[in-house]
Coordinates of N, CA and C in Angstrom, one line a residue:
M1 N -22.2 -28.4 -43.5 CA -23.3 -29.1 -42.9 C -24.3 -28.1 -42.3
A2 N -25.6 -28.3 -42.5 CA -26.6 -27.4 -42.0 C -26.5 -27.4 -40.4
K3 N -26.8 -26.3 -39.8 CA -26.9 -26.2 -38.4 C -28.1 -27.0 -37.9
E4 N -27.9 -27.9 -36.9 CA -29.0 -28.6 -36.3 C -29.6 -27.8 -35.2
H5 N -30.9 -27.7 -35.2 CA -31.6 -27.0 -34.1 C -32.0 -28.0 -33.0
Q6 N -31.9 -27.5 -31.8 CA -32.5 -28.2 -30.7 C -34.0 -28.1 -30.8
I7 N -34.7 -29.0 -30.2 CA -36.2 -29.1 -30.4 C -36.8 -27.7 -29.9
Q8 N -36.4 -27.1 -28.8 CA -37.0 -25.9 -28.4 C -36.7 -24.8 -29.4
E9 N -35.5 -24.7 -30.0 CA -35.2 -23.7 -31.0 C -36.1 -23.9 -32.2
S10 N -36.3 -25.2 -32.7 CA -37.1 -25.5 -33.8 C -38.6 -25.0 -33.6
I11 N -39.1 -25.3 -32.4 CA -40.5 -24.9 -32.1 C -40.6 -23.4 -32.1
E12 N -39.6 -22.8 -31.5 CA -39.6 -21.3 -31.5 C -39.6 -20.7 -32.9
V13 N -38.8 -21.3 -33.8 CA -38.8 -20.8 -35.2 C -40.2 -20.9 -35.8
I14 N -40.9 -22.1 -35.6 CA -42.2 -22.4 -36.2 C -43.2 -21.4 -35.6
L15 N -43.2 -21.2 -34.3 CA -44.1 -20.3 -33.6 C -43.9 -18.9 -34.1
K16 N -42.7 -18.5 -34.2 CA -42.4 -17.1 -34.7 C -42.8 -16.9 -36.1
E17 N -42.6 -17.9 -37.0 CA -43.0 -17.7 -38.4 C -44.6 -17.6 -38.5
N18 N -45.3 -18.3 -37.6 CA -46.7 -18.2 -37.6 C -47.2 -16.9 -37.0
Q19 N -46.6 -16.5 -35.9 CA -47.0 -15.2 -35.3 C -46.8 -14.0 -36.2
D20 N -45.7 -14.1 -37.0 CA -45.5 -13.0 -38.0 C -46.6 -12.9 -39.0
L21 N -47.3 -14.0 -39.3 CA -48.4 -14.0 -40.3 C -49.8 -13.6 -39.7
V22 N -49.9 -13.8 -38.4 CA -51.2 -13.5 -37.8 C -51.8 -12.1 -38.2
P23 N -51.0 -11.0 -38.2 CA -51.6 -9.7 -38.5 C -52.1 -9.6 -40.0
T24 N -51.7 -10.5 -40.8 CA -52.1 -10.5 -42.2 C -53.5 -11.2 -42.4
L25 N -53.9 -11.8 -41.4 CA -55.2 -12.5 -41.5 C -56.4 -11.5 -41.4
S26 N -57.4 -11.6 -42.1 CA -58.5 -10.7 -42.2 C -59.7 -11.0 -41.3
N27 N -60.0 -10.1 -40.4 CA -61.2 -10.3 -39.5 C -62.5 -10.3 -40.4
E28 N -62.5 -9.4 -41.4 CA -63.7 -9.4 -42.3 C -63.9 -10.7 -43.0
A29 N -62.8 -11.3 -43.5 CA -62.9 -12.6 -44.2 C -63.4 -13.7 -43.2
K30 N -62.9 -13.6 -41.9 CA -63.3 -14.6 -40.9 C -64.8 -14.4 -40.7
E31 N -65.3 -13.2 -40.6 CA -66.7 -13.0 -40.3 C -67.6 -13.5 -41.5
N32 N -67.1 -13.2 -42.7 CA -67.9 -13.6 -43.9 C -67.9 -15.2 -43.9
F33 N -66.8 -15.8 -43.6 CA -66.6 -17.2 -43.6 C -67.6 -17.9 -42.6
I34 N -67.7 -17.3 -41.4 CA -68.6 -17.8 -40.3 C -70.0 -17.7 -40.8
R35 N -70.4 -16.5 -41.4 CA -71.7 -16.3 -41.9 C -72.1 -17.4 -42.9
S36 N -71.2 -17.7 -43.8 CA -71.4 -18.7 -44.8 C -71.7 -20.1 -44.2
I37 N -70.9 -20.4 -43.2 CA -71.1 -21.7 -42.5 C -72.4 -21.7 -41.8
Q38 N -72.8 -20.7 -41.1 CA -74.0 -20.7 -40.4 C -75.2 -20.7 -41.2
N39 N -75.1 -20.2 -42.5 CA -76.2 -20.1 -43.4 C -76.4 -21.4 -44.3
A40 N -75.4 -22.3 -44.3 CA -75.5 -23.4 -45.1 C -76.4 -24.5 -44.6
K41 N -77.1 -25.2 -45.5 CA -77.9 -26.4 -45.1 C -77.0 -27.5 -44.6
A42 N -76.0 -27.8 -45.5 CA -75.0 -28.8 -45.2 C -73.6 -28.3 -45.7
I43 N -72.5 -28.8 -45.1 CA -71.2 -28.2 -45.4 C -70.4 -29.4 -45.9
F44 N -69.8 -29.3 -47.1 CA -69.0 -30.3 -47.6 C -67.5 -29.8 -47.7
F45 N -66.5 -30.7 -47.6 CA -65.1 -30.3 -47.5 C -64.4 -31.1 -48.5
A46 N -63.4 -30.5 -49.2 CA -62.5 -31.2 -50.1 C -61.1 -30.6 -50.0
A47 N -60.1 -31.5 -49.9 CA -58.7 -31.1 -50.0 C -57.9 -32.3 -50.0
Q48 N -56.7 -32.2 -50.5 CA -55.7 -33.3 -50.6 C -54.5 -33.1 -49.7
G49 N -53.8 -34.2 -49.5 CA -52.6 -34.2 -48.8 C -52.7 -33.7 -47.4
R50 N -51.7 -33.0 -46.9 CA -51.7 -32.4 -45.6 C -52.9 -31.4 -45.4
A51 N -53.2 -30.7 -46.4 CA -54.3 -29.7 -46.4 C -55.6 -30.5 -46.0
G52 N -55.7 -31.7 -46.6 CA -56.9 -32.5 -46.3 C -57.0 -32.9 -44.9
F53 N -55.8 -33.2 -44.2 CA -55.9 -33.5 -42.8 C -56.2 -32.3 -42.0
I54 N -55.7 -31.1 -42.3 CA -56.1 -29.9 -41.6 C -57.6 -29.7 -41.7
L55 N -58.1 -29.8 -42.9 CA -59.5 -29.5 -43.2 C -60.4 -30.5 -42.5
R56 N -60.0 -31.8 -42.4 CA -60.7 -32.8 -41.7 C -60.9 -32.4 -40.2
C57 N -59.8 -31.9 -39.6 CA -59.9 -31.4 -38.2 C -61.0 -30.4 -38.1
F58 N -61.1 -29.4 -39.0 CA -62.1 -28.4 -39.0 C -63.5 -29.0 -39.2
C59 N -63.6 -29.9 -40.1 CA -64.9 -30.6 -40.4 C -65.3 -31.3 -39.1
M60 N -64.5 -32.0 -38.4 CA -64.8 -32.7 -37.1 C -65.3 -31.7 -36.1
R61 N -64.6 -30.6 -35.9 CA -65.0 -29.6 -35.0 C -66.4 -29.0 -35.3
L62 N -66.7 -28.8 -36.6 CA -68.0 -28.3 -36.9 C -69.1 -29.3 -36.6
M63 N -68.8 -30.6 -36.8 CA -69.7 -31.7 -36.4 C -70.0 -31.6 -34.9
H64 N -68.9 -31.4 -34.1 CA -69.1 -31.3 -32.7 C -70.0 -30.2 -32.3
L65 N -70.0 -29.1 -33.1 CA -70.8 -27.9 -32.9 C -72.2 -28.1 -33.4
G66 N -72.5 -29.2 -34.0 CA -73.9 -29.5 -34.4 C -74.2 -29.2 -35.9
F67 N -73.2 -29.0 -36.7 CA -73.4 -28.7 -38.2 C -73.5 -30.1 -38.9
Q68 N -74.2 -30.1 -40.0 CA -74.2 -31.3 -40.8 C -73.1 -31.1 -41.8
V69 N -72.1 -32.0 -41.7 CA -70.8 -31.9 -42.4 C -70.5 -33.3 -43.1
Y70 N -69.8 -33.1 -44.3 CA -69.4 -34.3 -45.0 C -68.0 -34.0 -45.6
F71 N -67.1 -35.0 -45.6 CA -65.9 -34.8 -46.4 C -66.0 -35.6 -47.7
C72 N -65.8 -34.8 -48.8 CA -65.9 -35.4 -50.1 C -65.0 -36.6 -50.3
G73 N -65.5 -37.6 -50.9 CA -64.7 -38.8 -51.2 C -65.0 -40.0 -50.2
E74 N -65.6 -39.6 -49.1 CA -66.1 -40.7 -48.2 C -67.3 -41.4 -48.7
T75 N -67.5 -42.6 -48.4 CA -68.6 -43.4 -49.0 C -69.9 -42.9 -48.5
I76 N -70.0 -42.2 -47.4 CA -71.3 -41.8 -46.8 C -71.7 -40.4 -47.2
T77 N -70.9 -39.8 -48.1 CA -71.1 -38.4 -48.5 C -72.2 -38.4 -49.5
P78 N -73.3 -37.6 -49.2 CA -74.5 -37.5 -50.2 C -74.1 -36.5 -51.3
A79 N -75.1 -36.3 -52.2 CA -74.9 -35.3 -53.2 C -75.0 -33.9 -52.7
I80 N -74.2 -33.1 -53.2 CA -74.2 -31.7 -52.8 C -75.3 -31.0 -53.6
A81 N -75.9 -29.9 -53.0 CA -77.0 -29.3 -53.7 C -77.1 -27.8 -53.4
D82 N -78.0 -27.1 -54.0 CA -78.3 -25.7 -53.8 C -78.5 -25.5 -52.3
G83 N -78.0 -24.5 -51.7 CA -78.1 -24.2 -50.3 C -76.9 -24.8 -49.5
D84 N -76.2 -25.7 -50.1 CA -75.0 -26.3 -49.4 C -73.8 -25.4 -49.6
L85 N -72.8 -25.7 -48.8 CA -71.5 -25.0 -48.9 C -70.4 -26.0 -49.1
L86 N -69.5 -25.7 -50.0 CA -68.3 -26.5 -50.2 C -67.1 -25.7 -49.8
I87 N -66.4 -26.2 -48.8 CA -65.2 -25.5 -48.4 C -64.0 -26.3 -48.9
I88 N -63.1 -25.7 -49.6 CA -61.9 -26.4 -50.1 C -60.7 -25.7 -49.5
M89 N -59.6 -26.5 -49.5 CA -58.3 -25.9 -49.0 C -57.2 -26.3 -49.9
S90 N -56.4 -25.3 -50.4 CA -55.3 -25.7 -51.3 C -54.3 -24.5 -51.2
G91 N -53.1 -24.9 -50.8 CA -52.0 -23.9 -50.8 C -51.7 -23.4 -52.2
S92 N -51.6 -24.3 -53.2 CA -51.2 -23.8 -54.5 C -52.4 -23.3 -55.2
G93 N -53.6 -23.8 -54.9 CA -54.8 -23.3 -55.7 C -54.9 -24.0 -57.0
E94 N -54.1 -25.0 -57.2 CA -54.0 -25.7 -58.5 C -54.2 -27.2 -58.4
T95 N -54.5 -27.7 -57.2 CA -54.7 -29.2 -57.0 C -55.8 -29.7 -57.9
A96 N -55.5 -30.6 -58.8 CA -56.5 -31.0 -59.8 C -57.8 -31.6 -59.3
S97 N -57.7 -32.5 -58.3 CA -58.9 -33.1 -57.8 C -59.7 -32.1 -56.9
T98 N -59.1 -31.1 -56.3 CA -59.8 -30.1 -55.5 C -60.5 -29.1 -56.5
L99 N -59.8 -28.8 -57.6 CA -60.4 -28.0 -58.6 C -61.7 -28.7 -59.2
E100 N -61.6 -30.0 -59.4 CA -62.8 -30.7 -59.9 C -63.9 -30.7 -58.9
A101 N -63.6 -30.8 -57.6 CA -64.6 -30.7 -56.6 C -65.3 -29.4 -56.7
V102 N -64.6 -28.3 -56.9 CA -65.2 -26.9 -57.0 C -66.1 -26.9 -58.2
K103 N -65.6 -27.4 -59.3 CA -66.5 -27.4 -60.5 C -67.8 -28.2 -60.3
S104 N -67.7 -29.3 -59.6 CA -68.9 -30.1 -59.4 C -69.8 -29.3 -58.4
G105 N -69.3 -28.8 -57.4 CA -70.1 -28.0 -56.4 C -70.8 -26.9 -57.1
K106 N -70.1 -26.2 -58.0 CA -70.8 -25.1 -58.7 C -71.8 -25.6 -59.6
E107 N -71.5 -26.7 -60.3 CA -72.5 -27.3 -61.2 C -73.8 -27.7 -60.5
H108 N -73.7 -28.0 -59.2 CA -74.9 -28.4 -58.4 C -75.4 -27.2 -57.5
Q109 N -75.1 -26.0 -57.9 CA -75.5 -24.8 -57.3 C -75.1 -24.6 -55.8
A110 N -74.1 -25.2 -55.4 CA -73.6 -25.0 -54.0 C -72.7 -23.8 -54.0
T111 N -72.7 -23.1 -52.9 CA -71.7 -22.0 -52.7 C -70.4 -22.6 -52.5
T112 N -69.3 -22.0 -53.1 CA -68.0 -22.6 -52.9 C -67.1 -21.5 -52.2
Y113 N -66.3 -22.1 -51.3 CA -65.4 -21.2 -50.5 C -64.0 -21.8 -50.4
G114 N -63.0 -21.0 -50.9 CA -61.6 -21.5 -50.9 C -60.8 -20.9 -49.8
I115 N -60.1 -21.8 -49.1 CA -59.0 -21.4 -48.2 C -57.7 -21.6 -48.9
L116 N -57.1 -20.5 -49.4 CA -56.1 -20.6 -50.4 C -54.8 -19.8 -50.1
G117 N -53.7 -20.5 -50.5 CA -52.4 -19.8 -50.3 C -52.0 -19.0 -51.5
N118 N -52.7 -19.2 -52.6 CA -52.4 -18.6 -53.9 C -53.6 -18.1 -54.5
L119 N -53.8 -16.8 -54.5 CA -55.1 -16.2 -55.1 C -55.0 -16.0 -56.6
D120 N -53.8 -16.2 -57.1 CA -53.6 -16.1 -58.6 C -53.6 -17.6 -59.1
S121 N -54.7 -18.3 -59.0 CA -54.8 -19.7 -59.3 C -56.1 -20.1 -60.0
K122 N -56.2 -21.3 -60.5 CA -57.4 -21.7 -61.2 C -58.6 -21.8 -60.2
I123 N -58.3 -22.3 -59.0 CA -59.3 -22.5 -58.0 C -59.8 -21.1 -57.5
A124 N -58.9 -20.2 -57.2 CA -59.2 -18.9 -56.8 C -60.1 -18.2 -57.8
A125 N -59.9 -18.4 -59.1 CA -60.7 -17.8 -60.1 C -62.1 -18.4 -60.2
L126 N -62.3 -19.6 -59.7 CA -63.6 -20.3 -59.8 C -64.4 -20.2 -58.5
V127 N -63.9 -20.2 -57.3 CA -64.7 -20.2 -56.1 C -65.5 -18.9 -56.0
D128 N -66.6 -19.0 -55.3 CA -67.5 -17.8 -55.0 C -66.8 -16.9 -54.0
N129 N -66.2 -17.4 -53.0 CA -65.5 -16.6 -52.0 C -64.2 -17.3 -51.7
S130 N -63.2 -16.5 -51.2 CA -61.9 -17.1 -50.8 C -61.3 -16.4 -49.6
I131 N -60.5 -17.1 -48.9 CA -59.7 -16.5 -47.8 C -58.3 -16.7 -48.2
H132 N -57.5 -15.7 -48.2 CA -56.1 -15.9 -48.4 C -55.4 -16.1 -47.1
I133 N -54.7 -17.3 -47.1 CA -53.9 -17.7 -45.9 C -52.5 -17.6 -46.4
P134 N -51.7 -16.6 -46.0 CA -50.4 -16.5 -46.5 C -49.5 -17.6 -45.9
G135 N -48.6 -17.9 -46.6 CA -47.7 -19.0 -46.1 C -46.9 -19.5 -47.3
T136 N -46.1 -20.5 -47.1 CA -45.3 -21.1 -48.1 C -46.2 -22.2 -48.7
T137 N -46.0 -22.4 -50.0 CA -46.7 -23.4 -50.8 C -45.7 -24.3 -51.6
K138 N -46.2 -25.3 -52.2 CA -45.3 -26.1 -53.0 C -44.9 -25.4 -54.3
L139 N -45.5 -24.3 -54.6 CA -45.2 -23.5 -55.7 C -43.9 -22.7 -55.5
Q140 N -43.6 -22.4 -54.3 CA -42.4 -21.7 -53.8 C -42.2 -20.4 -54.6
R141 N -43.3 -19.6 -54.6 CA -43.3 -18.3 -55.4 C -42.5 -17.3 -54.7
N142 N -42.0 -16.3 -55.4 CA -41.2 -15.2 -54.9 C -41.9 -14.4 -53.8
N143 N -43.2 -14.3 -53.9 CA -43.9 -13.4 -52.9 C -44.3 -14.1 -51.7
E144 N -43.9 -15.3 -51.5 CA -44.3 -16.1 -50.2 C -43.4 -15.6 -49.1
P145 N -43.8 -15.7 -47.9 CA -43.0 -15.3 -46.8 C -41.7 -16.2 -46.6
D146 N -40.7 -15.7 -46.1 CA -39.5 -16.5 -45.8 C -39.9 -17.5 -44.7
S147 N -39.3 -18.7 -44.9 CA -39.5 -19.7 -43.9 C -38.4 -20.7 -43.9
L148 N -38.0 -21.2 -42.8 CA -37.0 -22.3 -42.7 C -37.6 -23.7 -42.8
Q149 N -39.0 -23.7 -42.9 CA -39.6 -25.0 -42.9 C -39.8 -25.5 -44.4
M150 N -40.2 -26.8 -44.5 CA -40.4 -27.3 -45.8 C -41.6 -26.5 -46.5
A151 N -41.6 -26.5 -47.8 CA -42.6 -25.8 -48.5 C -44.0 -26.4 -48.2
G152 N -44.9 -25.5 -47.9 CA -46.3 -25.9 -47.6 C -46.6 -25.9 -46.1
S153 N -45.5 -26.2 -45.3 CA -45.8 -26.3 -43.8 C -46.4 -25.0 -43.2
L154 N -45.8 -23.9 -43.6 CA -46.3 -22.6 -42.9 C -47.7 -22.3 -43.4
F155 N -48.1 -22.6 -44.6 CA -49.5 -22.4 -45.1 C -50.4 -23.3 -44.2
E156 N -50.0 -24.6 -44.1 CA -50.9 -25.5 -43.4 C -51.0 -25.1 -41.9
Q157 N -49.9 -24.7 -41.3 CA -50.0 -24.4 -39.9 C -50.9 -23.1 -39.6
I158 N -50.7 -22.1 -40.4 CA -51.4 -20.9 -40.2 C -52.9 -21.1 -40.5
A159 N -53.1 -22.0 -41.5 CA -54.5 -22.3 -41.9 C -55.2 -23.0 -40.7
F160 N -54.5 -23.9 -40.0 CA -55.0 -24.7 -38.9 C -55.3 -23.6 -37.8
F161 N -54.4 -22.7 -37.5 CA -54.7 -21.7 -36.5 C -55.9 -20.9 -36.8
F162 N -56.0 -20.4 -38.1 CA -57.1 -19.6 -38.5 C -58.4 -20.4 -38.3
L163 N -58.4 -21.7 -38.7 CA -59.7 -22.5 -38.6 C -60.0 -22.7 -37.1
E164 N -59.0 -22.9 -36.3 CA -59.3 -23.0 -34.8 C -59.9 -21.7 -34.3
A165 N -59.4 -20.6 -34.8 CA -60.0 -19.3 -34.3 C -61.5 -19.2 -34.7
V166 N -61.8 -19.7 -35.9 CA -63.2 -19.8 -36.4 C -64.0 -20.7 -35.5
V167 N -63.4 -21.8 -35.2 CA -64.2 -22.8 -34.2 C -64.4 -22.1 -32.9
L168 N -63.4 -21.4 -32.4 CA -63.6 -20.8 -31.1 C -64.7 -19.7 -31.2
E169 N -64.7 -18.9 -32.3 CA -65.7 -17.9 -32.4 C -67.1 -18.5 -32.5
I170 N -67.3 -19.6 -33.3 CA -68.6 -20.2 -33.4 C -69.0 -20.8 -32.0
Y171 N -68.0 -21.5 -31.4 CA -68.3 -22.1 -30.1 C -68.8 -21.1 -29.1
L172 N -68.1 -20.0 -29.0 CA -68.5 -18.9 -28.1 C -69.9 -18.3 -28.4
Q173 N -70.2 -18.2 -29.7 CA -71.6 -17.7 -30.1 C -72.7 -18.8 -29.8
R174 N -72.4 -20.0 -29.9 CA -73.4 -21.0 -29.8 C -73.4 -21.8 -28.4
K175 N -72.4 -21.4 -27.6 CA -72.2 -22.2 -26.3 C -73.5 -22.5 -25.5
K176 N -74.3 -21.5 -25.4 CA -75.6 -21.7 -24.6 C -76.6 -22.6 -25.3
D177 N -76.5 -22.7 -26.7 CA -77.5 -23.4 -27.4 C -77.1 -24.9 -27.8
I178 N -75.9 -25.3 -27.7 CA -75.5 -26.6 -28.2 C -75.4 -27.7 -27.2
G179 N -75.6 -27.4 -25.9 CA -75.5 -28.4 -24.9 C -74.1 -28.9 -24.7
S180 N -74.0 -30.1 -24.3 CA -72.7 -30.7 -24.1 C -72.0 -31.1 -25.4
I181 N -70.9 -30.5 -25.7 CA -70.1 -30.9 -26.9 C -69.7 -32.3 -26.8
S182 N -69.4 -32.8 -25.6 CA -68.9 -34.1 -25.4 C -69.8 -35.2 -25.8
S183 N -71.1 -34.9 -25.9 CA -72.1 -35.8 -26.4 C -72.0 -36.2 -27.8
R184 N -71.3 -35.3 -28.6 CA -71.1 -35.5 -30.1 C -69.8 -36.1 -30.4
H185 N -68.9 -36.3 -29.4 CA -67.6 -37.0 -29.6 C -67.8 -38.4 -29.9
A186 N -67.0 -39.0 -30.6 CA -67.1 -40.4 -31.0 C -67.0 -41.3 -29.7
V187 N -67.8 -42.3 -29.7 CA -67.7 -43.3 -28.5 C -67.2 -44.6 -29.0
I188 N -67.2 -44.9 -30.3 CA -66.6 -46.1 -30.9 C -65.4 -45.6 -31.7
E189 N -64.2 -45.9 -31.2 CA -63.0 -45.4 -31.8 C -62.0 -46.6 -32.2

């Protein structure tokens, strides 16, 4: 029978696995990513499953910071166009619907940016720019870091932390110019 962890032990394992990956994240990639966000007319997002939930959190924060943002597939999402940015997230880099979103974005002259766990993938080969977020994916490749967690969890967690670091950087840069962030929070929930 597998050893059961106490909640504190489990959290410590999760935090340690994430802390071990922090040094592998690229400051240069973060800066390039932030420039792409700041230069976009509108920012579109596409991802599936748990990656989609993580990316929605980031989309919401950019809205709070005053960016024009849309999550693909929502009924109010307009057409993507030249000057827009499409940010996708995929651990495997092979998610079919996310791949189709990238193809469509490129077809309409948008810049495409991938947050990917697998740089040897169809999506990685197609996007204009990508950030490698190391972690475990559903592919369970040999070169992925060791993890006690379910496949994909470590990628999603470190991606969330990376995106929160991006939000913090943009927030600190724009703090004087954006007024009260709370005025952009939802009031009908």
